[in-house]
């Protein structure tokens, strides 16, 4: 079997390796995943992250586990353990459920083959999202993005950053404003790193500078990724996305969401049905791990740390899927323009 390669995930001789995103951009460290606990911990700690990529990573690991001689019963239990690692990005549950659906009768080779298909499909979907989204970018544009919805978050070129990469490949001249994305700084650490590699001019801003930049006419459009899209078009994405959409609406700035269809959860009627991950207070009260060990909040202070928020469909100009640009959320349940319901 050929090795699989993406920016943040790869296989070597059937083994699964992830690039430790908590150590980027200072260090490039590949971690060998040897147990399901390793993969769960890597997902919880955001060493591997981004909605599509955690689904692909879980799939590849489950493929290897099956082929490595695990019993069907134990494999099913470990699949459920992985599925529960993070609650908001539906791609994780979607990928695990896809593999579980072919696990009876027990056929490890079939499971692993499907895992590889999940990887390859994501590469292809990112490519198509990029091409469709690049049509929206014009020369001279200043495009804002948030968090990291790039190659590090998918098996392919990314979703929101994939749009930028495709526009760059076409020779379009534009620049990017990337929000740093407190508390874990995916924008400052990861998106800026990717944009450097893509040679796309960019400026980082504090998240709290976004509305002011819009008010000064510094932002022409916004493109972000998604962790889950409800049937009515409401979008869960990294905390801060909703604030961007509110400010964009106030300033008349188009706001686009780019995502593969595997991010749509047709069983969630609206944003209120999407589970939101709340993370440790320590991430807000200070910084830990590879950021150093510092606490800046006063002893005794408490923090609230929702990792995602919900942007209502009414604030979204368009949804960029691999099968087209949807301008009306009704298309998500009754797709026009060649769209399909379900994965
Ligand atoms: O907590 P993270 O870093 O996994 O959050 C990632 C995001 O919010 C991304 O925008 C989303 O997963 C889309 S990635 C293509």
Short mmCIF file of C-alpha atoms and ligand atoms in Angstrom, two decimals:
data_model
loop_
_atom_site.label_atom_id
_atom_site.label_comp_id
_atom_site.label_asym_id
_atom_site.label_seq_id
_atom_site.Cartn_x
_atom_site.Cartn_y
_atom_site.Cartn_z
CA UNK A 1 0.00 0.00 0.00
CA UNK A 2 1.27 3.49 -0.86
CA UNK A 3 2.08 5.92 1.93
CA UNK A 4 -0.44 8.72 2.42
CA UNK A 5 0.82 12.27 2.79
CA UNK A 6 -0.78 15.46 3.98
CA UNK A 7 0.62 18.46 5.83
CA UNK A 8 -0.50 17.23 9.26
CA UNK A 9 -1.06 13.48 8.84
CA UNK A 10 0.79 10.69 7.08
CA UNK A 11 1.20 6.96 6.96
CA UNK A 12 4.52 5.17 6.69
CA UNK A 13 4.49 1.42 6.08
CA UNK A 14 0.93 1.34 7.41
CA UNK A 15 1.75 3.28 10.61
CA UNK A 16 -0.12 6.51 11.36
CA UNK A 17 1.86 9.66 12.18
CA UNK A 18 0.59 13.12 13.05
CA UNK A 19 2.42 16.43 13.00
CA UNK A 20 2.17 17.85 16.52
CA UNK A 21 0.27 21.09 15.86
CA UNK A 22 0.76 22.30 19.42
CA UNK A 23 4.47 22.67 18.69
CA UNK A 24 4.07 24.51 15.41
CA UNK A 25 5.52 26.68 14.04
CA UNK A 26 8.55 26.51 16.33
CA UNK A 27 9.15 22.77 15.92
CA UNK A 28 8.18 20.15 13.36
CA UNK A 29 7.66 16.97 15.36
CA UNK A 30 5.95 13.89 13.93
CA UNK A 31 4.29 11.65 16.51
CA UNK A 32 3.77 7.94 15.98
CA UNK A 33 0.28 6.86 17.04
CA UNK A 34 0.53 3.43 18.65
CA UNK A 35 -2.74 3.06 20.54
CA UNK A 36 -6.28 4.40 20.44
CA UNK A 37 -5.50 6.26 23.66
CA UNK A 38 -2.64 8.00 21.82
CA UNK A 39 -5.03 9.15 19.10
CA UNK A 40 -7.73 10.23 21.54
CA UNK A 41 -5.19 12.24 23.56
CA UNK A 42 -3.77 13.81 20.37
CA UNK A 43 -7.28 14.90 19.32
CA UNK A 44 -8.24 16.21 22.79
CA UNK A 45 -4.96 18.13 23.09
CA UNK A 46 -5.32 19.55 19.55
CA UNK A 47 -2.08 17.98 18.39
CA UNK A 48 -4.19 16.89 15.46
CA UNK A 49 -7.13 19.22 14.87
CA UNK A 50 -9.50 20.77 12.35
CA UNK A 51 -12.86 19.17 11.65
CA UNK A 52 -12.03 17.19 8.50
CA UNK A 53 -8.60 16.10 9.70
CA UNK A 54 -9.74 14.60 13.00
CA UNK A 55 -12.25 12.51 11.04
CA UNK A 56 -9.58 11.37 8.60
CA UNK A 57 -7.07 10.69 11.39
CA UNK A 58 -9.58 8.61 13.33
CA UNK A 59 -10.44 6.67 10.16
CA UNK A 60 -6.81 5.89 9.34
CA UNK A 61 -6.13 4.79 12.89
CA UNK A 62 -9.19 2.52 12.95
CA UNK A 63 -8.10 1.05 9.62
CA UNK A 64 -4.69 0.23 11.02
CA UNK A 65 -6.18 -1.12 14.25
CA UNK A 66 -8.42 -3.49 12.31
CA UNK A 67 -5.60 -4.73 10.11
CA UNK A 68 -3.34 -5.09 13.15
CA UNK A 69 -5.36 -8.03 14.47
CA UNK A 70 -7.73 -6.30 16.90
CA UNK A 71 -10.88 -8.30 17.67
CA UNK A 72 -14.14 -6.99 16.25
CA UNK A 73 -15.60 -6.36 19.72
CA UNK A 74 -12.57 -4.43 20.95
CA UNK A 75 -12.41 -2.49 17.67
CA UNK A 76 -16.03 -1.41 18.02
CA UNK A 77 -15.40 -0.22 21.59
CA UNK A 78 -12.32 1.73 20.55
CA UNK A 79 -14.23 3.25 17.65
CA UNK A 80 -16.78 4.66 20.12
CA UNK A 81 -13.99 5.96 22.35
CA UNK A 82 -12.52 7.85 19.38
CA UNK A 83 -15.91 9.11 18.26
CA UNK A 84 -16.38 10.81 21.64
CA UNK A 85 -12.98 12.53 21.72
CA UNK A 86 -14.35 15.94 20.62
CA UNK A 87 -18.05 16.77 20.39
CA UNK A 88 -18.51 19.67 17.96
CA UNK A 89 -16.84 18.68 14.68
CA UNK A 90 -19.31 16.23 13.17
CA UNK A 91 -16.69 14.95 10.72
CA UNK A 92 -15.22 12.84 13.52
CA UNK A 93 -18.47 10.99 14.25
CA UNK A 94 -19.24 10.88 10.53
CA UNK A 95 -15.94 9.16 9.67
CA UNK A 96 -16.17 6.67 12.57
CA UNK A 97 -19.79 5.83 11.74
CA UNK A 98 -18.82 5.23 8.11
CA UNK A 99 -16.23 2.67 9.14
CA UNK A 100 -18.50 1.05 11.73
CA UNK A 101 -21.15 0.65 9.02
CA UNK A 102 -18.86 -1.70 7.05
CA UNK A 103 -17.58 -3.63 10.08
CA UNK A 104 -20.18 -6.39 9.83
CA UNK A 105 -19.22 -8.94 8.60
CA UNK A 106 -15.75 -8.34 10.04
CA UNK A 107 -13.32 -7.60 7.21
CA UNK A 108 -10.22 -5.61 8.29
CA UNK A 109 -8.99 -5.11 4.72
CA UNK A 110 -12.33 -3.55 3.75
CA UNK A 111 -12.26 -1.23 6.77
CA UNK A 112 -8.74 -0.07 5.97
CA UNK A 113 -9.61 0.44 2.31
CA UNK A 114 -12.53 2.66 3.35
CA UNK A 115 -10.26 4.66 5.67
CA UNK A 116 -7.94 5.36 2.74
CA UNK A 117 -10.97 6.37 0.67
CA UNK A 118 -11.98 8.84 3.42
CA UNK A 119 -8.50 10.38 3.18
CA UNK A 120 -8.52 10.58 -0.61
CA UNK A 121 -12.06 11.96 -0.78
CA UNK A 122 -11.10 14.77 1.58
CA UNK A 123 -8.18 15.71 -0.66
CA UNK A 124 -10.50 15.85 -3.66
CA UNK A 125 -13.24 17.76 -1.81
CA UNK A 126 -10.77 20.41 -0.64
CA UNK A 127 -9.57 20.83 -4.21
CA UNK A 128 -13.11 21.38 -5.45
CA UNK A 129 -13.99 23.75 -2.60
CA UNK A 130 -10.84 25.72 -3.43
CA UNK A 131 -11.75 26.06 -7.10
CA UNK A 132 -15.34 27.10 -6.39
CA UNK A 133 -14.30 29.56 -3.68
CA UNK A 134 -11.48 31.07 -5.73
CA UNK A 135 -14.10 32.43 -8.14
CA UNK A 136 -15.17 34.75 -5.31
CA UNK A 137 -11.71 36.31 -4.84
CA UNK A 138 -10.84 39.36 -6.90
CA UNK A 139 -7.55 41.11 -7.47
CA UNK A 140 -6.96 43.68 -4.76
CA UNK A 141 -9.17 41.94 -2.21
CA UNK A 142 -8.34 41.90 1.46
CA UNK A 143 -9.76 38.62 2.77
CA UNK A 144 -10.22 37.94 6.46
CA UNK A 145 -10.11 34.44 7.90
CA UNK A 146 -10.26 32.96 11.39
CA UNK A 147 -8.68 30.02 13.19
CA UNK A 148 -7.02 27.55 10.83
CA UNK A 149 -9.06 25.97 8.07
CA UNK A 150 -6.04 25.14 6.00
CA UNK A 151 -3.99 22.14 4.91
CA UNK A 152 -3.20 21.47 8.58
CA UNK A 153 -6.92 21.00 9.24
CA UNK A 154 -7.68 18.62 6.36
CA UNK A 155 -6.05 15.91 4.26
CA UNK A 156 -5.93 18.31 1.31
CA UNK A 157 -5.30 22.02 0.71
CA UNK A 158 -7.82 23.11 3.33
CA UNK A 159 -11.23 24.69 3.08
CA UNK A 160 -11.14 28.46 3.79
CA UNK A 161 -7.37 28.56 3.30
CA UNK A 162 -7.84 26.15 0.39
CA UNK A 163 -9.89 28.89 -1.30
CA UNK A 164 -6.97 31.27 -0.78
CA UNK A 165 -4.46 28.69 -2.02
CA UNK A 166 -6.50 28.09 -5.18
CA UNK A 167 -6.83 31.83 -5.83
CA UNK A 168 -3.08 32.22 -5.37
CA UNK A 169 -2.43 29.35 -7.79
CA UNK A 170 -4.51 31.21 -10.37
CA UNK A 171 -2.18 34.19 -9.98
CA UNK A 172 -4.73 36.41 -8.27
CA UNK A 173 -3.32 39.28 -6.23
CA UNK A 174 -4.92 39.67 -2.83
CA UNK A 175 -3.94 39.84 0.80
CA UNK A 176 -5.20 38.17 3.96
CA UNK A 177 -6.02 39.34 7.46
CA UNK A 178 -5.83 36.41 9.88
CA UNK A 179 -7.29 36.58 13.37
CA UNK A 180 -4.85 35.21 15.95
CA UNK A 181 -7.63 33.03 17.46
CA UNK A 182 -7.33 33.10 21.22
CA UNK A 183 -6.93 31.07 23.33
CA UNK A 184 -4.89 28.48 21.40
CA UNK A 185 -3.71 30.77 18.61
CA UNK A 186 -4.46 28.57 15.60
CA UNK A 187 -4.53 31.72 13.44
CA UNK A 188 -1.25 33.15 14.68
CA UNK A 189 0.63 29.85 14.83
CA UNK A 190 -0.86 27.77 12.03
CA UNK A 191 -2.64 29.92 9.44
CA UNK A 192 0.18 32.46 9.32
CA UNK A 193 2.66 29.57 8.90
CA UNK A 194 0.65 28.17 6.01
CA UNK A 195 0.21 31.57 4.36
CA UNK A 196 3.97 32.07 4.53
CA UNK A 197 4.48 28.77 2.74
CA UNK A 198 1.89 29.75 0.14
CA UNK A 199 3.60 33.13 -0.30
CA UNK A 200 0.32 34.95 0.30
CA UNK A 201 0.75 38.45 1.81
CA UNK A 202 -0.93 38.56 5.20
CA UNK A 203 -1.25 40.44 8.46
CA UNK A 204 -2.15 38.97 11.81
CA UNK A 205 -4.53 40.85 14.06
CA UNK A 206 -5.71 40.41 17.62
CA UNK A 207 -9.22 38.96 17.46
CA UNK A 208 -10.48 42.11 19.16
CA UNK A 209 -9.19 44.28 16.27
CA UNK A 210 -11.45 42.64 13.68
CA UNK A 211 -14.49 44.96 13.85
CA UNK A 212 -12.30 48.06 13.81
CA UNK A 213 -10.46 46.79 10.72
CA UNK A 214 -13.83 46.29 9.04
CA UNK A 215 -14.95 49.81 9.97
CA UNK A 216 -11.84 51.19 8.26
CA UNK A 217 -12.64 49.48 4.98
CA UNK A 218 -9.71 47.08 5.42
CA UNK A 219 -11.77 43.93 4.79
CA UNK A 220 -13.51 43.08 1.49
CA UNK A 221 -14.76 39.60 2.36
CA UNK A 222 -14.49 36.92 5.01
CA UNK A 223 -14.00 33.19 4.48
CA UNK A 224 -14.00 30.75 7.41
CA UNK A 225 -14.30 27.00 7.89
CA UNK A 226 -16.89 25.05 9.85
CA UNK A 227 -17.07 22.27 12.41
CA UNK A 228 -20.73 21.47 11.90
CA UNK A 229 -23.44 22.92 9.70
CA UNK A 230 -27.05 22.43 10.73
CA UNK A 231 -29.88 21.71 8.30
CA UNK A 232 -30.97 25.37 8.42
CA UNK A 233 -27.47 26.61 7.52
CA UNK A 234 -26.39 27.68 11.03
CA UNK A 235 -22.66 27.11 11.43
CA UNK A 236 -20.56 26.03 14.40
CA UNK A 237 -16.97 27.19 14.05
CA UNK A 238 -14.10 28.38 16.22
CA UNK A 239 -15.05 30.80 18.96
CA UNK A 240 -14.99 34.33 17.56
CA UNK A 241 -16.57 33.42 14.22
CA UNK A 242 -20.00 34.67 15.32
CA UNK A 243 -18.56 38.03 16.38
CA UNK A 244 -16.93 38.36 12.95
CA UNK A 245 -20.22 37.61 11.21
CA UNK A 246 -22.12 40.17 13.31
CA UNK A 247 -19.53 42.83 12.55
CA UNK A 248 -19.44 41.85 8.86
CA UNK A 249 -23.20 42.18 8.62
CA UNK A 250 -23.05 45.62 10.23
CA UNK A 251 -20.43 46.73 7.70
CA UNK A 252 -22.00 45.04 4.65
CA UNK A 253 -19.07 42.66 4.15
CA UNK A 254 -19.78 39.27 2.46
CA UNK A 255 -19.26 36.35 4.84
CA UNK A 256 -18.59 32.87 3.38
CA UNK A 257 -18.28 29.46 5.02
CA UNK A 258 -16.21 26.81 3.21
CA UNK A 259 -16.63 23.16 4.19
CA UNK A 260 -16.95 19.66 2.81
CA UNK A 261 -20.39 18.06 2.84
CA UNK A 262 -19.17 15.77 5.67
CA UNK A 263 -19.51 18.84 7.94
CA UNK A 264 -23.27 19.01 7.37
CA UNK A 265 -25.38 17.41 10.08
CA UNK A 266 -28.83 17.12 8.61
CA UNK A 267 -30.08 15.75 11.97
CA UNK A 268 -29.34 19.09 13.65
CA UNK A 269 -32.29 21.29 12.77
CA UNK A 270 -30.46 24.45 13.86
CA UNK A 271 -27.46 25.73 15.74
CA UNK A 272 -29.07 25.07 19.12
CA UNK A 273 -28.85 21.33 18.34
CA UNK A 274 -25.07 21.42 17.89
CA UNK A 275 -23.04 20.35 20.96
CA UNK A 276 -20.44 22.94 21.87
CA UNK A 277 -17.12 21.90 23.39
CA UNK A 278 -16.11 23.80 26.52
CA UNK A 279 -12.44 23.50 27.34
CA UNK A 280 -10.25 23.85 30.41
CA UNK A 281 -10.25 27.26 32.12
CA UNK A 282 -6.43 27.20 32.17
CA UNK A 283 -6.33 27.94 28.44
CA UNK A 284 -7.85 31.37 29.15
CA UNK A 285 -6.38 32.08 32.59
CA UNK A 286 -2.89 31.68 31.20
CA UNK A 287 -0.92 29.54 28.81
CA UNK A 288 0.51 26.08 29.20
CA UNK A 289 2.41 23.39 27.36
CA UNK A 290 4.43 24.57 24.40
CA UNK A 291 3.44 28.21 25.07
CA UNK A 292 5.34 28.05 28.35
CA UNK A 293 3.76 27.77 31.73
CA UNK A 294 2.36 31.12 32.69
CA UNK A 295 -0.74 32.28 34.48
CA UNK A 296 -1.69 35.90 33.97
CA UNK A 297 -5.09 35.94 35.68
CA UNK A 298 -5.25 36.73 39.36
CA UNK A 299 -5.37 33.73 41.70
CA UNK A 300 -9.00 32.81 42.31
CA UNK A 301 -10.32 34.18 39.00
CA UNK A 302 -12.43 31.83 36.93
CA UNK A 303 -12.77 31.64 33.14
CA UNK A 304 -15.35 30.50 30.62
CA UNK A 305 -13.82 28.75 27.62
CA UNK A 306 -16.28 27.78 24.87
CA UNK A 307 -14.20 26.45 21.98
CA UNK A 308 -16.85 27.10 19.32
CA UNK A 309 -19.80 29.38 18.66
CA UNK A 310 -22.83 29.37 16.40
CA UNK A 311 -23.21 31.77 13.50
CA UNK A 312 -26.85 31.99 12.40
CA UNK A 313 -27.52 31.33 8.73
CA UNK A 314 -28.99 34.83 8.37
CA UNK A 315 -25.49 36.29 8.78
CA UNK A 316 -23.92 34.04 6.14
CA UNK A 317 -23.68 35.16 2.52
CA UNK A 318 -22.81 31.77 1.06
CA UNK A 319 -21.77 28.18 1.86
CA UNK A 320 -18.96 26.85 -0.34
CA UNK A 321 -19.29 23.07 -0.66
CA UNK A 322 -17.45 20.71 -3.00
CA UNK A 323 -20.52 20.55 -5.21
CA UNK A 324 -21.22 24.24 -5.43
CA UNK A 325 -21.75 27.63 -3.85
CA UNK A 326 -25.07 27.71 -1.99
CA UNK A 327 -26.49 31.20 -1.51
CA UNK A 328 -29.69 30.03 0.15
CA UNK A 329 -29.57 27.74 3.21
CA UNK A 330 -32.71 26.02 1.94
CA UNK A 331 -30.41 24.39 -0.63
CA UNK A 332 -28.77 22.39 2.17
CA UNK A 333 -31.88 20.29 2.62
CA UNK A 334 -33.23 20.70 -0.92
CA UNK A 335 -30.05 21.09 -2.93
CA UNK A 336 -30.05 22.93 -6.23
CA UNK A 337 -27.09 23.37 -8.54
CA UNK A 338 -26.15 19.70 -8.51
CA UNK A 339 -25.93 19.40 -4.76
CA UNK A 340 -26.73 16.14 -2.97
CA UNK A 341 -28.29 15.38 0.37
CA UNK A 342 -26.14 13.33 2.66
CA UNK A 343 -22.54 12.17 2.36
O1 LIG B 1 -10.32 23.63 17.75
P1 LIG B 1 -9.88 23.49 16.33
O2 LIG B 1 -8.54 24.08 16.06
O3 LIG B 1 -9.98 22.06 15.84
O4 LIG B 1 -10.94 24.34 15.51
C1 LIG B 1 -10.86 24.32 14.11
C2 LIG B 1 -11.86 25.19 13.44
O5 LIG B 1 -12.68 25.81 14.07
C3 LIG B 1 -11.85 25.20 11.94
O6 LIG B 1 -12.30 26.41 11.44
C4 LIG B 1 -12.79 24.09 11.43
O7 LIG B 1 -12.51 22.88 12.07
C5 LIG B 1 -12.67 23.90 9.97
S1 LIG B 1 -11.11 23.19 9.50
C6 LIG B 1 -11.14 22.96 7.82
#
